[in-house]
Amino acid sequence: MALPKPVDVLQMPLAGEHWVDSVFQTMTPEQKIGQFFMVAAWSNHSDNHRQYIETLIHNYHIGGVIFFQGGPYRQAVLTNRYQAASKIPLFIGIDGEWGLGMRLDSTMEFPKQMTLGAIRDNDLIYRMGAEIGRQCSRLGIHINFAPVSDINSNPQNPVIGNRSFGEGKENVAGKASAYMRGLQAQHIIATAKHFPGHGDASTDSHHTLPLISRSSEQLHDIDLYPFRRLIADSLMGVVTGHLHVPGVDNQTPAVAATLSGKIVTDLLQKELGFRGIVFTDALNMGGVSRSQRSEVVNLKALAAGNDILLYPENIREATRVILEAIQNGTLSQSFIDEKVKKILRAKYWSGLHQYKPIALASLAQDLSSPAAKQLKRELCEQAVTVVSDARKLLPMSKLDTSRVASVAIGAMPGNVFQKALASLAPVQQIVSPERPQGDAEVEELLASVGDASTVIISFHGMNQSAFRQYGINQPSLSLIKRLKEKGKLVVVAAFGSAYSLNKLTEADAIVCAYQEFDEMQQATAKVLFGNLPSKGALPVSTGDFKEGLGLSADPSGRLLPASPESVGMRSSELAKIDKMVELAVHDRVIPGCQVLVARRGKIVYDHNFGGLTYAGNTEKVTDQTLYDLASLTKVLGTLQAVMVLYDQKKIDITQKASVYLPELRGSNKQNMLIQDLLWHQAGLISFYPTLWDRTRTSSGSLNPAYYSNQSDSAHTLQIAPTLWARPAVKDSVWKWVIQSPLSRKVDADGKPSFVYSDLSFLMLQKIVERVSKQSLDRFVDREIYQPLGLKYLTFTPLQKLTNPHCAPTEQDTYFRNQLLVGTVHDQMAAVQGGVSGHAGLFGNAHDIAKLLQMDLQRGVYGGQRILQPQTLPYFTQTISTRSHRSLGWDKPNPESTTSSYLAPQASAQSFGHTGFTGNMVWVDPAEELVFVFLSNRLYPTGGNNAINTTRLRRRIHEVIYNSLKEEK
């Protein structure tokens, strides 16, 4: 590939040259030499160290410092102090290959370069470079010694390894260039290292001088390629490596590239045309310091063509030796002056001509912004790589997750990966904090897996050393083999080196996750279950797995997380929801809630607030919290079932309900049309409390003819955790529904008016069950929830889920006389065992959003078609002349603008529903919006109506619409 001609990256505007000349004219010989020294500093050392650095500034006029370990605030204070002590502004550098967190506590750590090498989209790498650059700038840093531009062609490389983008020269060059451009867009000098290429080393230059045995042709074709690309792309800095490269310089025995004029001057500056700043690698490293005195090393490095001597030792002697070399003609004054001016030009480019002290206020917050955290999540999500899946197991949403087990090797209970798995499916969790050491421990793990048909084995606490087997021992591999022998499917997730994968080939599917960030563990779990696509590609080859390999586990049509801006929304506006809900929790409007917003198939807002109760030590709301959905059951359960049967031509909604329910014939309901039941205009009363009241005695106590405090052969219908009923009570309830009176509300034509009625959906439930020959809960689970991978949307969660985390609703003092947790609040649904057409569903925001996204996408989600394309639009149109509603769905009421829950901006196409317990779902096809709000506003008593009086849901809904950008 032809590269552009290198440019002079330090070519200054006239004002810049004036500043350079004005500073240069004031400098003494010692001050000029001082500009070459960039000394090591720490912000976590004693006051003696600070005084030492200040002595170097005052006495030897050093040009800069490179900070190592410490903390951001302490470093900022020292930077301000050191800059104030220096007559010429200091260069401040940091070796932050993966961000400030590589060196400083309480700062952000981005993925290492090998992880980034798996990402196909280099724009993300640019954005990371720009974000690291922003953070550097905020901390008064001008130089980041990154990116590593070495091609890691030797898997045994002990020092580069995961610091490299990989083994492919195009991939390394493209990503190094993107990282460099991001840094320099923030006016942070980027440095490509370690010239002319450290990737083929087999020893560590921190301790000895590695030999790079490549030929000149190999070096030019492979190792130098990224450096040529970056130089052509306006690279500002290069770090020379402590490497012996006879393919370029074979005249001096065992000379380090850092000290070789043939490499630094002839190759880098003359042949490749580099015009920026040349930095040595740290001069205290064994690769150059073991065989000669430090002052000699400094002189040789300067003479070879380097501009800045990094981490020099014995500054006093080095200054003396360089002055002598100028005096005796070994180094010319013009040679020195040109280097000094080059450094001053770089300082001007970095903004040091307008130096300002670092502002200490809000420093911690500025260095860890929400946008930076979101970027880190995106990087992790894009890096996860599926390298094998011969049996097409991924994504696992189609598997029976009740028979999936997770074995986390090297992790503690409650680890992030298994928590993430639990948020997606009820996966059995097993941990082995230490690697199994023998057959007995392997057998113990096998026994723990039990009858699980699929086992996810995750490796944690891995290392980067091939010598130490990357942290995967033989018993761990035996576990995989033994599971396979027992006929189980095995999926492996490796949170470590890509080079480890060739040890894991017995697994049915292998996922490489590279690092053990929380964000990476969460992303890997989502890839496994189809909540994220697999987009990563191997940056290196290992065994039969070749560089560039990355299988697609594409969750087509699934909800995926993304930034609001990516779908035309504003983060700053959506952030207003936080304060709004936090205030509502504080004011006891609700104990807590889940709020989820999706647009165009992307989840852009997904937050949990408060706790399950108002108690200070209460369990916090999480993604796994299940809420009693109350009347949302109508649209998320019964209506979905009606639409499926309508699709299958098993229900004609224009027919009378009595066609499917013969027992209605001869009753006051024999002529009711199914579509009128859906429109709430069939003439039914809104609520009939005597239906469940009839199961109590005249004194208000529970009638023993129906109820028992214990489960026995006669009482098998669970009403509450400590209350059971005879199944025959359901038949009694249905008989009472049939006998219920009609509403007296009629329109001008004498036809029944709109009356919102629970009884409509009790009748629709019976139709679904009679036609499908299944109970409602079984039908929706089999036909809808299971195909969509919805694990937490369910009736009777206490019976169907293991240890469900249910938010309590009301402290029931008039029927069940207990706090209701995991059993339905609605009395009519309760006396039917928790499965009713109008109430009874429990669920979380994520599962509900998936179901609604299926509706929005006209019946398809994740490759599963649930409804025909025309069905949802038919059911959501408003065609009744007596009801503002569509078939089953609530709609915006054009005659009312006083809704306590619906934003006035909602389009006429939008549809949704609310629930008595404090819930709301709303879908707007015009804006491709899905909104889910779940709460338990009834806790501890149903008298709390503040969610309506404060219009909390409506105000959140309005914020969502206000966040939409005007798109041209």
CSV table of C-alpha atoms in Angstrom, one decimal, residues 681-866:
chain,number,residue,atom,x,y,z
A,681,GLN,CA,-67.6,-2.0,25.2
A,682,ALA,CA,-69.4,-5.3,25.7
A,683,GLY,CA,-71.6,-4.1,28.5
A,684,LEU,CA,-69.7,-5.7,31.4
A,685,ILE,CA,-69.4,-3.9,34.7
A,686,SER,CA,-65.9,-2.6,35.6
A,687,PHE,CA,-65.4,-4.7,38.7
A,688,TYR,CA,-67.3,-7.2,40.7
A,689,PRO,CA,-65.9,-7.5,44.2
A,690,THR,CA,-68.5,-10.0,45.4
A,691,LEU,CA,-66.8,-12.6,43.1
A,692,TRP,CA,-64.0,-13.1,45.6
A,693,ASP,CA,-65.9,-11.8,48.6
A,694,ARG,CA,-68.1,-14.9,48.3
A,695,THR,CA,-65.2,-17.0,49.5
A,696,ARG,CA,-65.3,-15.2,52.9
A,697,THR,CA,-67.7,-15.7,55.7
A,698,SER,CA,-70.2,-13.0,56.8
A,699,SER,CA,-67.8,-11.9,59.4
A,700,GLY,CA,-65.1,-11.4,56.8
A,701,SER,CA,-62.9,-14.3,57.7
A,702,LEU,CA,-61.8,-16.9,55.1
A,703,ASN,CA,-64.4,-19.6,54.5
A,704,PRO,CA,-62.9,-23.0,55.5
A,705,ALA,CA,-65.1,-24.5,52.8
A,706,TYR,CA,-62.6,-23.0,50.3
A,707,TYR,CA,-59.3,-22.4,52.2
A,708,SER,CA,-56.7,-24.0,54.4
A,709,ASN,CA,-53.4,-22.8,55.9
A,710,GLN,CA,-51.8,-26.0,54.7
A,711,SER,CA,-51.4,-27.8,51.4
A,712,ASP,CA,-53.0,-31.2,51.3
A,713,SER,CA,-54.7,-33.5,48.8
A,714,ALA,CA,-57.9,-31.3,48.9
A,715,HIS,CA,-56.2,-27.9,49.0
A,716,THR,CA,-53.7,-27.7,46.1
A,717,LEU,CA,-54.3,-24.2,44.7
A,718,GLN,CA,-51.8,-21.8,46.2
A,719,ILE,CA,-53.3,-18.4,47.1
A,720,ALA,CA,-50.4,-17.1,49.2
A,721,PRO,CA,-47.2,-18.6,50.7
A,722,THR,CA,-49.2,-19.9,53.7
A,723,LEU,CA,-52.7,-20.1,52.1
A,724,TRP,CA,-54.2,-22.8,49.9
A,725,ALA,CA,-57.6,-23.4,48.3
A,726,ARG,CA,-59.7,-26.1,46.8
A,727,PRO,CA,-59.2,-26.1,42.9
A,728,ALA,CA,-63.0,-26.0,42.6
A,729,VAL,CA,-63.0,-22.4,43.6
A,730,LYS,CA,-61.9,-21.5,40.1
A,731,ASP,CA,-65.1,-23.1,38.8
A,732,SER,CA,-67.1,-21.1,41.3
A,733,VAL,CA,-65.4,-17.9,40.2
A,734,TRP,CA,-66.2,-18.6,36.6
A,735,LYS,CA,-69.9,-19.3,37.4
A,736,TRP,CA,-70.1,-16.0,39.3
A,737,VAL,CA,-68.6,-14.2,36.3
A,738,ILE,CA,-71.3,-15.6,34.1
A,739,GLN,CA,-74.0,-14.6,36.6
A,740,SER,CA,-72.6,-11.0,37.0
A,741,PRO,CA,-74.9,-8.1,36.2
A,742,LEU,CA,-74.3,-5.8,33.2
A,743,SER,CA,-73.4,-2.2,33.1
A,744,ARG,CA,-76.2,0.4,32.8
A,745,LYS,CA,-74.0,2.8,30.8
A,746,VAL,CA,-75.2,3.1,27.2
A,747,ASP,CA,-74.6,5.6,24.4
A,748,ALA,CA,-77.2,7.6,22.4
A,749,ASP,CA,-77.9,4.6,20.3
A,750,GLY,CA,-78.6,2.4,23.3
A,751,LYS,CA,-75.4,0.4,22.8
A,752,PRO,CA,-73.1,-0.3,25.8
A,753,SER,CA,-70.6,2.5,26.4
A,754,PHE,CA,-66.9,2.1,27.1
A,755,VAL,CA,-66.4,0.7,30.6
A,756,TYR,CA,-62.9,-0.6,31.5
A,757,SER,CA,-63.6,-4.1,32.8
A,758,ASP,CA,-61.5,-6.9,34.3
A,759,LEU,CA,-64.3,-9.3,33.5
A,760,SER,CA,-63.6,-8.9,29.8
A,761,PHE,CA,-60.2,-10.4,30.2
A,762,LEU,CA,-61.5,-13.1,32.5
A,763,MET,CA,-63.8,-14.2,29.6
A,764,LEU,CA,-60.9,-13.9,27.1
A,765,GLN,CA,-58.8,-16.1,29.3
A,766,LYS,CA,-61.5,-18.8,29.2
A,767,ILE,CA,-61.7,-18.5,25.4
A,768,VAL,CA,-57.9,-18.9,25.1
A,769,GLU,CA,-57.9,-21.9,27.4
A,770,ARG,CA,-60.9,-23.6,25.7
A,771,VAL,CA,-59.5,-23.1,22.2
A,772,SER,CA,-55.9,-24.1,23.0
A,773,LYS,CA,-56.8,-26.8,25.5
A,774,GLN,CA,-54.2,-25.5,27.8
A,775,SER,CA,-54.1,-23.2,30.8
A,776,LEU,CA,-53.3,-19.6,30.0
A,777,ASP,CA,-49.9,-19.6,31.7
A,778,ARG,CA,-48.8,-22.8,29.9
A,779,PHE,CA,-50.0,-21.5,26.5
A,780,VAL,CA,-48.2,-18.1,26.7
A,781,ASP,CA,-45.0,-19.8,28.1
A,782,ARG,CA,-44.9,-22.4,25.3
A,783,GLU,CA,-46.0,-20.2,22.4
A,784,ILE,CA,-44.4,-16.9,23.3
A,785,TYR,CA,-42.2,-16.6,26.3
A,786,GLN,CA,-39.9,-19.6,25.7
A,787,PRO,CA,-39.3,-18.9,22.0
A,788,LEU,CA,-38.3,-15.4,22.9
A,789,GLY,CA,-36.0,-16.5,25.7
A,790,LEU,CA,-38.1,-14.7,28.4
A,791,LYS,CA,-37.1,-16.4,31.6
A,792,TYR,CA,-38.6,-13.9,34.2
A,793,LEU,CA,-42.0,-13.1,32.7
A,794,THR,CA,-44.2,-15.6,34.3
A,795,PHE,CA,-47.3,-16.4,36.4
A,796,THR,CA,-46.8,-17.9,39.9
A,797,PRO,CA,-43.0,-17.1,40.2
A,798,LEU,CA,-42.7,-18.8,43.6
A,799,GLN,CA,-43.6,-22.1,42.0
A,800,LYS,CA,-41.8,-21.7,38.7
A,801,LEU,CA,-38.5,-19.9,39.6
A,802,THR,CA,-35.7,-20.7,42.0
A,803,ASN,CA,-35.5,-18.1,44.7
A,804,PRO,CA,-37.1,-15.3,42.7
A,805,HIS,CA,-36.4,-11.7,43.9
A,806,CYS,CA,-39.9,-10.4,44.0
A,807,ALA,CA,-40.8,-6.9,45.2
A,808,PRO,CA,-43.5,-6.9,47.9
A,809,THR,CA,-46.8,-5.3,47.2
A,810,GLU,CA,-49.4,-4.6,49.9
A,811,GLN,CA,-49.5,-5.6,53.5
A,812,ASP,CA,-52.9,-7.4,53.1
A,813,THR,CA,-55.0,-6.9,56.2
A,814,TYR,CA,-58.4,-7.8,54.9
A,815,PHE,CA,-58.0,-11.0,52.8
A,816,ARG,CA,-54.8,-13.0,53.2
A,817,ASN,CA,-53.5,-11.2,56.3
A,818,GLN,CA,-49.9,-11.2,55.3
A,819,LEU,CA,-47.3,-9.2,53.3
A,820,LEU,CA,-47.7,-10.2,49.6
A,821,VAL,CA,-44.4,-11.1,48.1
A,822,GLY,CA,-44.4,-13.2,44.9
A,823,THR,CA,-48.1,-13.9,45.0
A,824,VAL,CA,-50.5,-11.7,43.1
A,825,HIS,CA,-52.0,-8.7,44.8
A,826,ASP,CA,-55.3,-8.8,42.8
A,827,GLN,CA,-57.9,-10.7,44.9
A,828,MET,CA,-59.7,-12.1,41.9
A,829,ALA,CA,-56.5,-13.4,40.4
A,830,ALA,CA,-55.5,-14.8,43.8
A,831,VAL,CA,-58.6,-17.0,44.2
A,832,GLN,CA,-57.8,-18.5,40.8
A,833,GLY,CA,-54.3,-19.6,42.0
A,834,GLY,CA,-52.5,-16.6,40.6
A,835,VAL,CA,-53.3,-17.2,36.9
A,836,SER,CA,-56.0,-14.9,35.5
A,837,GLY,CA,-56.7,-13.1,32.3
A,838,HIS,CA,-56.6,-9.7,33.9
A,839,ALA,CA,-53.8,-10.0,36.5
A,840,GLY,CA,-51.2,-12.5,37.8
A,841,LEU,CA,-48.1,-11.9,35.7
A,842,PHE,CA,-44.8,-11.1,37.3
A,843,GLY,CA,-41.8,-9.9,35.4
A,844,ASN,CA,-38.8,-7.5,35.0
A,845,ALA,CA,-38.2,-4.7,32.6
A,846,HIS,CA,-35.8,-6.6,30.4
A,847,ASP,CA,-38.2,-9.4,29.5
A,848,ILE,CA,-41.1,-7.1,29.0
A,849,ALA,CA,-39.0,-4.9,26.7
A,850,LYS,CA,-38.2,-7.9,24.6
A,851,LEU,CA,-41.8,-8.8,24.2
A,852,LEU,CA,-42.8,-5.3,23.3
A,853,GLN,CA,-39.9,-5.1,20.9
A,854,MET,CA,-41.3,-8.2,19.2
A,855,ASP,CA,-44.7,-6.4,18.9
A,856,LEU,CA,-43.0,-3.3,17.6
A,857,GLN,CA,-41.1,-5.4,15.0
A,858,ARG,CA,-44.4,-6.8,13.8
A,859,GLY,CA,-44.2,-10.1,15.4
A,860,VAL,CA,-40.5,-11.1,15.1
A,861,TYR,CA,-37.6,-11.0,17.5
A,862,GLY,CA,-34.2,-12.7,17.5
A,863,GLY,CA,-35.1,-14.8,14.5
A,864,GLN,CA,-38.3,-16.1,16.1
A,865,ARG,CA,-41.6,-15.2,14.5
A,866,ILE,CA,-44.4,-15.1,17.0
